[in-house]
Tab-separated table of C-alpha atoms in Angstrom:
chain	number	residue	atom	x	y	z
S	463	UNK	CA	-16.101	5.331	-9.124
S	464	UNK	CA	-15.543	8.987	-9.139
S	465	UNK	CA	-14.074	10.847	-5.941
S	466	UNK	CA	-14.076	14.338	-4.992
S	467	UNK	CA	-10.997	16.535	-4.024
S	468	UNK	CA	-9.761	15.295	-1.030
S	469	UNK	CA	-7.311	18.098	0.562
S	470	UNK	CA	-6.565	15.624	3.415
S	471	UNK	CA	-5.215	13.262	0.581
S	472	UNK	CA	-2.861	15.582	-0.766
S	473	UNK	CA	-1.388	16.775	2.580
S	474	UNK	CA	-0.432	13.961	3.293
S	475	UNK	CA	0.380	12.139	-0.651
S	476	UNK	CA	0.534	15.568	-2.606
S	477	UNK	CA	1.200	17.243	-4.210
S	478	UNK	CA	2.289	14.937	-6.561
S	479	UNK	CA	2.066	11.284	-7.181
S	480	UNK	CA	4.042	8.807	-9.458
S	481	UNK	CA	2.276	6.160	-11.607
S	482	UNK	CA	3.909	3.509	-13.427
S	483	UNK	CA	1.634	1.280	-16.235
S	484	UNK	CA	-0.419	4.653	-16.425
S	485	UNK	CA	-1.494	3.828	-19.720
S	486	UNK	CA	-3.695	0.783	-19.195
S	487	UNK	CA	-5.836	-1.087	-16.447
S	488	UNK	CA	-5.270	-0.464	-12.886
S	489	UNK	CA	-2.483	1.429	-12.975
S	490	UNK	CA	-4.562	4.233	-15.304
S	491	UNK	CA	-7.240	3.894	-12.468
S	492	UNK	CA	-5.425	5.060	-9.844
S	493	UNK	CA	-4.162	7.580	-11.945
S	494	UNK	CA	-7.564	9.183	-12.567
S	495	UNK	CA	-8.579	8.144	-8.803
S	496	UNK	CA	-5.177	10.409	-7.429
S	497	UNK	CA	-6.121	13.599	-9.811
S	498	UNK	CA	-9.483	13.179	-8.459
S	499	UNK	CA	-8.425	13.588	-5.286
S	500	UNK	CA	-6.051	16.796	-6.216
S	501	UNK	CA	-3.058	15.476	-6.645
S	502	UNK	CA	-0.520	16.275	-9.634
S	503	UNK	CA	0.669	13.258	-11.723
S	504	UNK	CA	3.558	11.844	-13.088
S	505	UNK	CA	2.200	9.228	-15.840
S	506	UNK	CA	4.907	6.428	-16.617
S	507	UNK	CA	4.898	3.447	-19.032
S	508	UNK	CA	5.766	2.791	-22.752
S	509	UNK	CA	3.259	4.038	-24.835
S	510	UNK	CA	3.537	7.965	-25.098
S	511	UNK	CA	0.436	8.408	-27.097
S	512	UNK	CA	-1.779	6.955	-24.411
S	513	UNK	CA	-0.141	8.553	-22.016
S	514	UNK	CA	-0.721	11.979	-22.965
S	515	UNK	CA	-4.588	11.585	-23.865
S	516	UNK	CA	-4.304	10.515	-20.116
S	517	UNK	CA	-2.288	13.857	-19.114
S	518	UNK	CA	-4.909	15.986	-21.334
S	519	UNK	CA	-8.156	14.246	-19.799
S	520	UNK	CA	-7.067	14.904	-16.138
S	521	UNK	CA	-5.477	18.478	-16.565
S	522	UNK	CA	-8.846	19.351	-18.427
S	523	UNK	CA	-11.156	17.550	-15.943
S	524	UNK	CA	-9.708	17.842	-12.678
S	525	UNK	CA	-7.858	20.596	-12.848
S	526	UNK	CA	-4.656	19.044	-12.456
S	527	UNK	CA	-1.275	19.242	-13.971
S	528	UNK	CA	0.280	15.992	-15.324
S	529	UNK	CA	3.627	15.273	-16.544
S	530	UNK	CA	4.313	11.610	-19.215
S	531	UNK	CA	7.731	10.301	-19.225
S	532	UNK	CA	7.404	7.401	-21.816
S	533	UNK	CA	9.921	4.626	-20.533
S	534	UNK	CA	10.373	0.649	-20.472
S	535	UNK	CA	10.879	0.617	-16.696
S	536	UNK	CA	12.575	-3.092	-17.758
S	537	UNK	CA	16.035	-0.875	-18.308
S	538	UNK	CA	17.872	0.924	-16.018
S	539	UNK	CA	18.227	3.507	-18.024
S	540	UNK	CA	14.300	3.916	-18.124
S	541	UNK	CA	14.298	3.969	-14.032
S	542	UNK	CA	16.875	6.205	-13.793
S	543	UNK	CA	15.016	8.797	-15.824
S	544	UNK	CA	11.901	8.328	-13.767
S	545	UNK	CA	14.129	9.473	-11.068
S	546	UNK	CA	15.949	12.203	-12.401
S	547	UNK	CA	12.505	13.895	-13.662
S	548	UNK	CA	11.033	13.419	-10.382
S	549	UNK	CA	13.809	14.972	-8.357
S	550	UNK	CA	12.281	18.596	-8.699
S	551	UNK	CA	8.995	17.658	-7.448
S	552	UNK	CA	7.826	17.030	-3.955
S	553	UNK	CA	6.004	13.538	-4.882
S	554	UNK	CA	4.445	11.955	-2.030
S	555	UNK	CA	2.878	8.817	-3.467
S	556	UNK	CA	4.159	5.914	-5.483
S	557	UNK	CA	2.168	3.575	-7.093
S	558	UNK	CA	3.607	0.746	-8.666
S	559	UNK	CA	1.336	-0.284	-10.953
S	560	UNK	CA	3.813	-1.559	-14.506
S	561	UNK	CA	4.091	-5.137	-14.644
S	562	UNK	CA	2.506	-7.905	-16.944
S	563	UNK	CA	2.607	-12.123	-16.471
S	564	UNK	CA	3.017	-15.173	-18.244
S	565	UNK	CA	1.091	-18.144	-18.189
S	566	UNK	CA	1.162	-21.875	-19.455
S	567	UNK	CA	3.459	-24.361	-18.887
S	568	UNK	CA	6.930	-22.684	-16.822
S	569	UNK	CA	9.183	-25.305	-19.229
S	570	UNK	CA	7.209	-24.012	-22.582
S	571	UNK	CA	8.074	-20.022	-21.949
S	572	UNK	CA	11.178	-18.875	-23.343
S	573	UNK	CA	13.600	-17.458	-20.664
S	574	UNK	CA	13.773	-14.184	-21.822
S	575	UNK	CA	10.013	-13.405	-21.541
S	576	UNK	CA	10.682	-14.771	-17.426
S	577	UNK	CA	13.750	-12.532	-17.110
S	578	UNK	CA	12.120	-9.231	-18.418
S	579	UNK	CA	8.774	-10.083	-16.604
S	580	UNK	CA	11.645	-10.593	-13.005
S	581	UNK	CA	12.864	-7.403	-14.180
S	582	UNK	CA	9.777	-5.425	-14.407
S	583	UNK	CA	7.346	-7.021	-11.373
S	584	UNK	CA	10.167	-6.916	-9.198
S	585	UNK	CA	13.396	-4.979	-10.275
S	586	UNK	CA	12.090	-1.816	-11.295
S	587	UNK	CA	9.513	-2.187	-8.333
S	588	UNK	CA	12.177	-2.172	-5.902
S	589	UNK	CA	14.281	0.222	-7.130
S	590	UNK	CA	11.591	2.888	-7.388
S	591	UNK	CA	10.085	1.750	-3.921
S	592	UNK	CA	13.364	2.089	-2.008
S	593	UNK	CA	14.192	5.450	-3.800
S	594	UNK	CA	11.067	6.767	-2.825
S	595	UNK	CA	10.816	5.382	0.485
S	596	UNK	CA	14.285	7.296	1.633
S	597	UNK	CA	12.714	10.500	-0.369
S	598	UNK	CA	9.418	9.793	1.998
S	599	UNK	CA	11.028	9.417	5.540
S	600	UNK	CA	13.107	12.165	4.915
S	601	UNK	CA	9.671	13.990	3.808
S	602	UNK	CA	7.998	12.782	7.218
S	603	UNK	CA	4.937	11.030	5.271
S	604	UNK	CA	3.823	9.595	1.897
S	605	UNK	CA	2.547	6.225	0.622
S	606	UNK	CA	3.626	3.563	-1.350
S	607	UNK	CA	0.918	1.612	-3.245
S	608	UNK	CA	2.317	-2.242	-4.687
S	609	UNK	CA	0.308	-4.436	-7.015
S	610	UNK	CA	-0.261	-7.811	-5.670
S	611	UNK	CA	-2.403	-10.169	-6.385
S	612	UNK	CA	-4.931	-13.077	-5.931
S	613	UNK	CA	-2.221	-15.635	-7.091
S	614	UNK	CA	0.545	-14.305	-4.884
S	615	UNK	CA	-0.751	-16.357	-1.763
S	616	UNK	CA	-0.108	-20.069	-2.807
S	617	UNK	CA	1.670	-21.447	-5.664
S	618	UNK	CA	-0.220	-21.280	-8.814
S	619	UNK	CA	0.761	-24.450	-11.922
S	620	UNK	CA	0.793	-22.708	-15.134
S	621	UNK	CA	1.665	-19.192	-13.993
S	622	UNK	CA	4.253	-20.707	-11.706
S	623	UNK	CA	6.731	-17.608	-11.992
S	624	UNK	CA	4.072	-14.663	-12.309
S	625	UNK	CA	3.161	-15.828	-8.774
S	626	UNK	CA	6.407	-15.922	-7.654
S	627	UNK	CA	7.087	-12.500	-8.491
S	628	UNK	CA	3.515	-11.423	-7.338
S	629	UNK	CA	4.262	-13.171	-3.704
S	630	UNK	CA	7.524	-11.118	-3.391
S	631	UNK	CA	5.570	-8.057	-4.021
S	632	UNK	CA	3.504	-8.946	-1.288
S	633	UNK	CA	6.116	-9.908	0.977
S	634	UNK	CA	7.558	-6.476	0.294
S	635	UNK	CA	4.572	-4.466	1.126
S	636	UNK	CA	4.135	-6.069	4.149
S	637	UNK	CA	7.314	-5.566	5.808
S	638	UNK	CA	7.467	-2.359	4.903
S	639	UNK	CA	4.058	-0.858	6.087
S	640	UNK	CA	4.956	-1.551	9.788
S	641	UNK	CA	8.977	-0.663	8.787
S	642	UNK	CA	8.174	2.851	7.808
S	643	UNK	CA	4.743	3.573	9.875
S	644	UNK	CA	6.603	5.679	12.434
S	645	UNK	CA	8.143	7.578	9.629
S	646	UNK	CA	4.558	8.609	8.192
S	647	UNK	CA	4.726	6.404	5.432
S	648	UNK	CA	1.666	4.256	4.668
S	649	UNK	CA	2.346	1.047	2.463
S	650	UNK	CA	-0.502	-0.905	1.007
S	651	UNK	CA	-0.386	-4.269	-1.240
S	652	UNK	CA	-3.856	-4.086	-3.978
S	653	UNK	CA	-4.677	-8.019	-4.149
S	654	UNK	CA	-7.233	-8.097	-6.959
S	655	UNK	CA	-8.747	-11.050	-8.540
S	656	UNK	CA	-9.131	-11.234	-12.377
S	657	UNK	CA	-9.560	-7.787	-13.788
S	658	UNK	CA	-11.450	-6.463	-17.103
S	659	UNK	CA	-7.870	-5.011	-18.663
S	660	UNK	CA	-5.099	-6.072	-20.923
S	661	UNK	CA	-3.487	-8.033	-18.970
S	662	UNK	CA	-5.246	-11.265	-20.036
S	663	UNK	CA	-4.368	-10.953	-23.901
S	664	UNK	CA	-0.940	-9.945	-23.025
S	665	UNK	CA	-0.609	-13.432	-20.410
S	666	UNK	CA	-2.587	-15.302	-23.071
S	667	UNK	CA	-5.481	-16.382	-20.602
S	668	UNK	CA	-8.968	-16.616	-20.805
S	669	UNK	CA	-10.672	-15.025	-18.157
S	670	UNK	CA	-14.198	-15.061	-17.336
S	671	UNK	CA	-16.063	-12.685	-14.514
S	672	UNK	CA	-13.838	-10.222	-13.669
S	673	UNK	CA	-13.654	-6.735	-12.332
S	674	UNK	CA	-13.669	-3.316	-13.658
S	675	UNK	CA	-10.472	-1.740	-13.480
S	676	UNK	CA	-11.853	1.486	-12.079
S	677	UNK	CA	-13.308	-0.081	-9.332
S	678	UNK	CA	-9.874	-1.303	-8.211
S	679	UNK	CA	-7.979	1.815	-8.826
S	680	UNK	CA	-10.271	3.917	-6.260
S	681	UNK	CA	-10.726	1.552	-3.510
S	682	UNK	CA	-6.916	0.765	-3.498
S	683	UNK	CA	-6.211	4.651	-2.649
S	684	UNK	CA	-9.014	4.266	-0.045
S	685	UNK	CA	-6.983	1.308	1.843
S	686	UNK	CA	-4.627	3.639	1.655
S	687	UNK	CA	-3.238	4.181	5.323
S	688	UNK	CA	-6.203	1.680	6.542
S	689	UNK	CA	-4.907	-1.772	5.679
S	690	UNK	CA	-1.869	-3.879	4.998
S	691	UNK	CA	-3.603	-5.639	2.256
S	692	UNK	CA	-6.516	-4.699	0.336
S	693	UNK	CA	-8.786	-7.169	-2.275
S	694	UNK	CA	-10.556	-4.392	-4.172
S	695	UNK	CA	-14.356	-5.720	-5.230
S	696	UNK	CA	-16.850	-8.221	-4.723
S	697	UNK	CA	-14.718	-11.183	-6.617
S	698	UNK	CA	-11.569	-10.381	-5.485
S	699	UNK	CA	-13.211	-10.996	-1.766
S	700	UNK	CA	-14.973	-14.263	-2.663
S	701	UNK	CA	-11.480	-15.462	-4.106
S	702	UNK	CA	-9.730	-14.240	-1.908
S	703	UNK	CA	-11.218	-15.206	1.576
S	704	UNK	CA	-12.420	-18.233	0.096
S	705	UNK	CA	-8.806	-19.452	-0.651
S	706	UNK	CA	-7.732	-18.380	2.855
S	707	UNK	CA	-9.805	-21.103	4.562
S	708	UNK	CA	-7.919	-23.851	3.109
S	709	UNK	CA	-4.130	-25.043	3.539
S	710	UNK	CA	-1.562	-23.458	1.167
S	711	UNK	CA	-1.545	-26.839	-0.678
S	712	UNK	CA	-5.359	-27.029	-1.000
S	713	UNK	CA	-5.233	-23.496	-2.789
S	714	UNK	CA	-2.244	-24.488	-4.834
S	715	UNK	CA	-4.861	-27.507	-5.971
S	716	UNK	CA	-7.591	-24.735	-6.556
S	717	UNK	CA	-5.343	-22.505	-8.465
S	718	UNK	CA	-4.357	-25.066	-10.901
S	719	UNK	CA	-7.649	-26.144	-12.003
S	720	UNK	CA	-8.620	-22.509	-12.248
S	721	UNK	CA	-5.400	-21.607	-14.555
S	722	UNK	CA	-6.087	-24.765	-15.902
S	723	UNK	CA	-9.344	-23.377	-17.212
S	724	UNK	CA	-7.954	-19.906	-17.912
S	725	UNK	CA	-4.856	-21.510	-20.593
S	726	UNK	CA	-7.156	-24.664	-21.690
S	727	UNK	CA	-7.188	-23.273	-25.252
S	728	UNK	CA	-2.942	-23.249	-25.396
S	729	UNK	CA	-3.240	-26.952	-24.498
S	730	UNK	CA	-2.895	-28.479	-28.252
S	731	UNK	CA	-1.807	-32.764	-28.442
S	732	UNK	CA	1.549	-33.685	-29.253
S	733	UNK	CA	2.983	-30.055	-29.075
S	734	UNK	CA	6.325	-29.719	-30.288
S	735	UNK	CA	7.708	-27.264	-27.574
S	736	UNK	CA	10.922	-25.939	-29.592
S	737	UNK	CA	8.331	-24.501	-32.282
S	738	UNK	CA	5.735	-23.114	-29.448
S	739	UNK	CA	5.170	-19.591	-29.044
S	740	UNK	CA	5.788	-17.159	-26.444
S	741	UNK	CA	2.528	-17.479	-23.546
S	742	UNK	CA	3.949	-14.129	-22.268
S	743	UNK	CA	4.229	-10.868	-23.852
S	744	UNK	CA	5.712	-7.255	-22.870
S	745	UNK	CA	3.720	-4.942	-20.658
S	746	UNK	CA	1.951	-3.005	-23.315
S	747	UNK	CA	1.841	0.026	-20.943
C-alpha cells in the first residue's frame, strides 16, 4: 500500500523519523510508509548492506533523504550511537520496530538466546522510547510507534518468553499514549498476527496464512494518533477479536495448540535436550 505525501504527517512526526529493524519485515514497511509520507529517515539495524539499498530506494523514489547507522541495538554501545547521531536532527517519530522471538519448549532454549532476545524486545525499546519521549514533550508533539503483537494478550506455551516480552511492550504503549497525550505525543502499539517476513525462520516456526508486511507497515502509521492499539489486516482482526471473546485462560488454551502447530516439526521422540539446538536466533535486521 502506497501513500502520498502527507504534509500534515510531517508537521506533526517530521521531519525526520527513526526506524529500528529497517532492514527486514515490518519495520522496513514503515520505513517506506514514513518516506512516503515526506518524512526523512534514520534506518537502524545490523545489516548495513540492506540498509543502504533501503536509503538509495527512498532518496531516489520519494525524494527523501535517509541516513543508515548499522548497529546491534542488543549493546549499549549500539543505543548510544543511535542517540548521539540523532541528536542533530529534529526527529519526531520513533518506531520501534528491531526485535526477533524464540519458540519451542522455554526449558530447551539456551539462556543466552532469552537474555539477548530481553535485551532487544525490551531493553533497547525502552531506552530509545524514554529518550525520545523527553526529546518529544520538550518538542510539543511526535509519536512513538511499539511492536506488539497477537501473542502479547494471554500466555502463549512454547513461546512462553517472546510473549512475555511482547505483553510488556504492550503494557508500555498503553500507559504511555494517555501519559504523554497532553504533551502532543501520540503512542500506538501495532498488534499483528503472523506476518509474511523473517521472523518465522529466525523463531524456527512454521507459519501458515499470514500477512504481507507492507500492509502492516502503512496501516500502523495510519492508527497513528487514532488508536491505542491497532491489529493491522484482515487476520490479525479475526485473531485478534476472536481471542478477545474468551477468558485469558481459554486463549492461553488456543495459543498452545496454535504454537503447537507452528513448532510441531522441532518435536522429535526421546530428544536429548543438552545436544538440542538453539529454537531462537539473532534479529537478522
Amino acid at each position: 500500500m502506497t501513500k502520498t505525501r502527507s504534509p500534515r504527517f510531517t508537521a506533526r512526526y517530521g521531519p525526520w523519523a527513526v526506524i529500528t529493524g529497517a532492514s527486514d519485515g515490518i519495520g522496513r514497511e514503515i520505513a517506506r510508509s514514513a518516506a512516503a509520507r515526506g518524512s526523512n529517515v534514520v534506518l537502524v539495524a545490523r545489516r548495513q548492506d540492506r540498509l543502504e539499498a533501503l536509503a538509495q530506494e527512498l532518496q531516489s523514489t520519494h525524494d527523501v533523504e535517509a541516513r543508515v547507522i548499522a548497529v546491534d541495538l542488543t549493546e549499549t554501545s549500539g543505543v548510544e550511537r543511535v542517540l548521539r547521531e540523532t541528536g542533530g536532527l529534529d526527529v519526531g517519530l520513533l518506531a520501534a520496530g528491531a526485535g526477533f522471538g524464540t519458540s519451542g519448549p522455554f526449558v530447551d532454549v539456551p539462556l543466552e538466546d532469552e537474555r539477548t532476545m530481553l535485551e532487544l524486545n525490551c531493553g533497547a525499546v525502552l531506552s530509545l522510547t524514554h529518550h525520545f519521549a523527553r526529546r518529544f514533550v520538550d518538542r510539543g508533539r511526535g509519536g512513538i510507534v511499539l511492536l506488539s503483537s497477537i501473542v502479547a494478550f494471554q500466555g502463549v506455551p512454547r513461546a512462553a518468553h517472546y510473549a512475555a516480552t511482547k505483553a510488556w511492550v504492550q503494557t508500555l504503549a498503553e500507559g504511555l499514549r494517555r501519559e504523554l497525550a497532553p504533551s502532543g505525543v501520540d503512542v500506538v502499539a501495532s498488534a499483528p498476527g503472523p506476518v509474511a517476513s523473517g521472523f518465522a525462520e529466525r523463531a524456527n516456526m512454521q507459519i501458515g496464512a499470514a500477512l504481507k508486511p507492507e500492509l502492516v507497515g502503512a496501516a500502523t502509521l495510519d492508527a497513528l494518533g487514532r488508536s491505542t492499539t491497532v491489529r493491522p489486516g484482515w487476520l490479525s482482526k479475526l485473531l485478534g477479536y476472536s481471542l478477545a471473546t474468551l477468558p485469558r485462560f481459554g486463549r492461553t488454551l488456543v495459543m498452545s495448540a496454535v504454537m503447537g502447530g507452528m513448532t510441531k516439526h522441532q518435536q522429535k521422540p526421546d530428544r536429548d535436550r543438552s545436544t538440542l539446538p538453539s529454537s531462537g536466533q539473532r534479529q537478522a535486521s
